[in-house]
mmCIF file of C-alpha atoms in Angstrom:
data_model
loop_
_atom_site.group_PDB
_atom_site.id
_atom_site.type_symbol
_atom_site.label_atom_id
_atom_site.label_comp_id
_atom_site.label_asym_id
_atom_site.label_seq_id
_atom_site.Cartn_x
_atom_site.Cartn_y
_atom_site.Cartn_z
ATOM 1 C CA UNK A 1 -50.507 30.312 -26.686
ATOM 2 C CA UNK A 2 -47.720 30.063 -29.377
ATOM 3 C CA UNK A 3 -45.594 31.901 -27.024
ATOM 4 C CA UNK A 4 -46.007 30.374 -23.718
ATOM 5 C CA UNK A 5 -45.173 27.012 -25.999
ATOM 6 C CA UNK A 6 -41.892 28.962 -27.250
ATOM 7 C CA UNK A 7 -41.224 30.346 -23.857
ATOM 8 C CA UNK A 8 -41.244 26.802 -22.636
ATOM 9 C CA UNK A 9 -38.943 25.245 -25.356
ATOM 10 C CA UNK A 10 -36.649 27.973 -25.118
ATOM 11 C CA UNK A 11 -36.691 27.467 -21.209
ATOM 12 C CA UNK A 12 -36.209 24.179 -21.357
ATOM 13 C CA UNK A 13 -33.484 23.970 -23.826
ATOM 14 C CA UNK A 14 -31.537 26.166 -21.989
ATOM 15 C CA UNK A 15 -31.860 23.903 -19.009
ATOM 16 C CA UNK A 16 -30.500 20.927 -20.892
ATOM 17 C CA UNK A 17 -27.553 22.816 -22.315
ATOM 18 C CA UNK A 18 -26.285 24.266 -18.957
ATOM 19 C CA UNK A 19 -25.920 21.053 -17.210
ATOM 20 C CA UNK A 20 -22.169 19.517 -17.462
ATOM 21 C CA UNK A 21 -21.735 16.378 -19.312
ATOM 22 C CA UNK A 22 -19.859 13.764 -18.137
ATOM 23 C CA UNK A 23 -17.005 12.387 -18.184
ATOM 24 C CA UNK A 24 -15.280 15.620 -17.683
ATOM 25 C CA UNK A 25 -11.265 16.061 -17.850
ATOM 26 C CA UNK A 26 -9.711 18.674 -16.008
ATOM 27 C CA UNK A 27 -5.974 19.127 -15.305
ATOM 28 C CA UNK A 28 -4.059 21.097 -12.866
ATOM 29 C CA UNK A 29 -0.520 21.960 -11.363
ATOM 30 C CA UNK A 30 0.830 22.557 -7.714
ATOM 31 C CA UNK A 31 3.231 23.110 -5.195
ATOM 32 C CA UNK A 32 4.008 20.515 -2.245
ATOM 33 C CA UNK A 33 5.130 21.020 1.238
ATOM 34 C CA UNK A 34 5.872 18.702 3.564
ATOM 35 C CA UNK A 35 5.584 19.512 6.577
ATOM 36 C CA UNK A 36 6.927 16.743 9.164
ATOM 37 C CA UNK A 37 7.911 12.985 8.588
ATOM 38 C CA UNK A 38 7.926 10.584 11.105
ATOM 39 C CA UNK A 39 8.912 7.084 11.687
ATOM 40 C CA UNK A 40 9.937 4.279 14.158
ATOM 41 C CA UNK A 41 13.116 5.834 14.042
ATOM 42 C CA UNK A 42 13.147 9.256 13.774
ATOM 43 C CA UNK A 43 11.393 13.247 12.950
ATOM 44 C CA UNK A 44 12.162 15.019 10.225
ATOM 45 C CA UNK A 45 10.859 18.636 9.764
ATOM 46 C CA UNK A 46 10.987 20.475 6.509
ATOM 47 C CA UNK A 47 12.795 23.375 6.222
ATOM 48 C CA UNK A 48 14.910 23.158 9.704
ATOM 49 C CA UNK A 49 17.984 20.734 8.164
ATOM 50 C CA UNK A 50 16.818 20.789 4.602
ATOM 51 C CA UNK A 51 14.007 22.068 2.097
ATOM 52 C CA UNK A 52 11.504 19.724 0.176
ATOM 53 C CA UNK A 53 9.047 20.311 -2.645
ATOM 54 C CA UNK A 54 7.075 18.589 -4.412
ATOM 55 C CA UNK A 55 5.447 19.565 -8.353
ATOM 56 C CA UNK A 56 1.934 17.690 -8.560
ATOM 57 C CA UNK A 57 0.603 17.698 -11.398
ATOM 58 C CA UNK A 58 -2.154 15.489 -13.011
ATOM 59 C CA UNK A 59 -5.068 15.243 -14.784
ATOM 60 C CA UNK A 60 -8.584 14.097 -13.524
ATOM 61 C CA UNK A 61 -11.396 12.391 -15.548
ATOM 62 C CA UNK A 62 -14.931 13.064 -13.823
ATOM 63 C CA UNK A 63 -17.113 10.305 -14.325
ATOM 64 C CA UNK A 64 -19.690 12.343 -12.695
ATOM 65 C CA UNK A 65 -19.994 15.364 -10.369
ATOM 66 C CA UNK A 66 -19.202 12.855 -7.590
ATOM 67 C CA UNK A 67 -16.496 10.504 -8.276
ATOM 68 C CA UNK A 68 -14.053 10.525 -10.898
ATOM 69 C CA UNK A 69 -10.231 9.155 -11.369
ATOM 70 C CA UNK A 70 -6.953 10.904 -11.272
ATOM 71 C CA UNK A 71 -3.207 10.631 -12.877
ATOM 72 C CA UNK A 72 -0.647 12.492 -10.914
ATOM 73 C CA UNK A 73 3.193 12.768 -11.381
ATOM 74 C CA UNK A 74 4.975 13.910 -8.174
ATOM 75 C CA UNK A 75 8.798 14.928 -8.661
ATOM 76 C CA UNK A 76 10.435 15.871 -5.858
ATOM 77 C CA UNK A 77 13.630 17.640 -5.222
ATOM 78 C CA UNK A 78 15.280 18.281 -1.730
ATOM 79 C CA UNK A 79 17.786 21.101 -1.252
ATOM 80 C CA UNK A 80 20.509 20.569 1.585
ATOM 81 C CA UNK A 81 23.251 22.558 2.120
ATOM 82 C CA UNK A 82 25.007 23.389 -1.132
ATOM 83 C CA UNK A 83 23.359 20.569 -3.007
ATOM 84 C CA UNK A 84 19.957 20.443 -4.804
ATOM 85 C CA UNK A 85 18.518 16.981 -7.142
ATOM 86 C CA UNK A 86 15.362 15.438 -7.852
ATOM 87 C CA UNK A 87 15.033 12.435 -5.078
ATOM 88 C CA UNK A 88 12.103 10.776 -6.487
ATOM 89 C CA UNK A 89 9.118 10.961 -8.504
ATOM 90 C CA UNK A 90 5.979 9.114 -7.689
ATOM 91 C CA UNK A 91 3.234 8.075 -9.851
ATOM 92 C CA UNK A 92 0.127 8.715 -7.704
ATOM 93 C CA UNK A 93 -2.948 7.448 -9.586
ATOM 94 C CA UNK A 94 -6.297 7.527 -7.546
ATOM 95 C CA UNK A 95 -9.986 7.823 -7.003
ATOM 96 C CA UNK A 96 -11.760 11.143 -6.728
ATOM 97 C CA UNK A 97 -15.300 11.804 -4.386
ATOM 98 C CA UNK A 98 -16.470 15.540 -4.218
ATOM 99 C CA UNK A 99 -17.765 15.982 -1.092
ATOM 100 C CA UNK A 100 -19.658 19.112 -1.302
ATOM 101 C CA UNK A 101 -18.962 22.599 -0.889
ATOM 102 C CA UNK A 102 -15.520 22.290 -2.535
ATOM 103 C CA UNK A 103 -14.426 19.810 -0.782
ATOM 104 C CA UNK A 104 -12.837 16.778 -2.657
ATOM 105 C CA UNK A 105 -11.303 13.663 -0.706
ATOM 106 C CA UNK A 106 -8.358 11.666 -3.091
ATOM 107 C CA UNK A 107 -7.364 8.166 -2.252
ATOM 108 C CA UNK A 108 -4.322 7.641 -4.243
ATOM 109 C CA UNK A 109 -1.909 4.461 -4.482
ATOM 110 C CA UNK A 110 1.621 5.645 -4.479
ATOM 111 C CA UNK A 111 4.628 3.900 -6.306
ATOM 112 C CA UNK A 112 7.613 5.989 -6.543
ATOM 113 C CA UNK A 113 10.959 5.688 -8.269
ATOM 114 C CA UNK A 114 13.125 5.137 -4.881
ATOM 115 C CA UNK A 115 11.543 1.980 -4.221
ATOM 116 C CA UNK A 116 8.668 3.183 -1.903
ATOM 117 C CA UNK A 117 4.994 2.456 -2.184
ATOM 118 C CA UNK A 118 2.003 3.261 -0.085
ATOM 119 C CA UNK A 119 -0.922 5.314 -0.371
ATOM 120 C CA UNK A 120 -1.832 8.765 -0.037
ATOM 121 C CA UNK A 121 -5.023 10.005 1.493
ATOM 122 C CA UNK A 122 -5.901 14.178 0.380
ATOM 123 C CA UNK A 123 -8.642 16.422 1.548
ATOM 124 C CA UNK A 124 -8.853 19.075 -1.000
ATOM 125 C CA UNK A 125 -10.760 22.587 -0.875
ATOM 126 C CA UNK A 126 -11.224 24.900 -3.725
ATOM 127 C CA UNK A 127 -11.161 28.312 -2.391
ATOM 128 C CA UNK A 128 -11.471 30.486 -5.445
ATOM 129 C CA UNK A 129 -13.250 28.954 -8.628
ATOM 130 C CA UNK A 130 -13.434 30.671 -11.532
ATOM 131 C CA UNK A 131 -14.776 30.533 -15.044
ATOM 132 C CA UNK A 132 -11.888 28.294 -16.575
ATOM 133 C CA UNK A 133 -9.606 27.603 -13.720
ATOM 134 C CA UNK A 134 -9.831 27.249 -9.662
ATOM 135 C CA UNK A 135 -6.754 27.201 -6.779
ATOM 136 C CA UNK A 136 -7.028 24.695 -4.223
ATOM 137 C CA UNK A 137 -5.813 24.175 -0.847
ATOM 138 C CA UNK A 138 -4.883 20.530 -0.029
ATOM 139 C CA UNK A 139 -3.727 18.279 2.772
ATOM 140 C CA UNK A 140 -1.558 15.415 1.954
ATOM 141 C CA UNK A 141 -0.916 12.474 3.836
ATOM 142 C CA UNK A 142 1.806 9.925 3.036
ATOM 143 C CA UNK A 143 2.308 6.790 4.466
ATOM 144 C CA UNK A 144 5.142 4.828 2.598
ATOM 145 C CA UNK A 145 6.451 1.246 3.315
ATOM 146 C CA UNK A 146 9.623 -0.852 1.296
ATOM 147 C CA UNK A 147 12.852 -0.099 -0.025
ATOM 148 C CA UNK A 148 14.441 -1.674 3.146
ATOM 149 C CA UNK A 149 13.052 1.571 5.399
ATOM 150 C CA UNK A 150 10.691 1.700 8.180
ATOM 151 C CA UNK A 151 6.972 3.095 7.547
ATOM 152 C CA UNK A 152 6.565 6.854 7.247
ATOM 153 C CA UNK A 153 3.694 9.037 7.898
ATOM 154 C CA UNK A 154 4.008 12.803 6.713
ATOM 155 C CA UNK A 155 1.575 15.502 6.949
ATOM 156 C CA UNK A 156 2.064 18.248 3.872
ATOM 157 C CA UNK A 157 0.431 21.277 2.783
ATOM 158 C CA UNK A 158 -0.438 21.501 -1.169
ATOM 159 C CA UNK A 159 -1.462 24.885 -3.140
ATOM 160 C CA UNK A 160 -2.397 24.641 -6.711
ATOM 161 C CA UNK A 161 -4.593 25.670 -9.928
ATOM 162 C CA UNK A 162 -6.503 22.934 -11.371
ATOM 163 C CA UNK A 163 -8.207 24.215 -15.027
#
């Protein structure tokens, strides 16, 4: 009988100390393509006249295994021609819902440094998780407004390593 009992505690206790506790921070870094912009005026395709990237990179807070918050920092830099610079950076804070089966959607606000705001709508996939890190797959969508421009939509590609 005494060792069913410390079967049972043992059991237990493991059960309690495998389960993640909450809130949980995580970090990560990535690379940004976008793909095509488009407006009321015009089509602009990434790497035809130019090259764009973006350099995510954030940190999440977990509330639970469901939602959770986000801080990202975007700079960008665009290479044309001969000349290279950093044409914005955008502070993309957000809110995070796992979705099941790697799948994360972010809704992020977006403010950036050229005068543009908007928001910024992500479907996320892990596709290789291990112990202390994972890479993702994600699919950005921009919409911007302001800074005396018509409204954008853009359709990226993202690959990163959160940890």
């Amino acid at each position: 009988m005494k060792h069913i009992a410390l079967f049972t505690l043992l059991f237990l206790s493991r059960l309690v100390f495998s389960q993640e506790t909450y809130p949980k921070i995580t970090g990560y870094f990535g690379v940004y393509h976008p793909i095509i912009t488009t407006s009321s005026e015009q089509t602009n395709l990434n790497f035809r006249d130019y090259y764009a990237v973006g350099f995510p990179t954030g940190i999440n807070i977990w509330k639970s295994s469901k939602i959770g918050f986000s801080f990202e920092i975007v700079p960008n830099i665009k290479v044309q021609g001969a000349s290279d610079k950093v044409t914005n950076i955008v502070f993309h804070p957000g809110v995070l819902v796992a979705l099941g089966n790697g799948y994360t959607f972010a809704g992020r606000m977006a403010f950036e440094n050229s005068g543009r705001y908007g928001v910024t709508p992500v479907i996320n996939k892990t596709v290789i998780k291990n112990a202390n890190s994972s890479y993702f797959v994600a699919v950005p969508l921009p919409v911007r407004f302001g800074n005396d421009h018509p409204a954008t939509v853009t359709i990226g590609v993202q690959l990163g390593i959160a940890f």
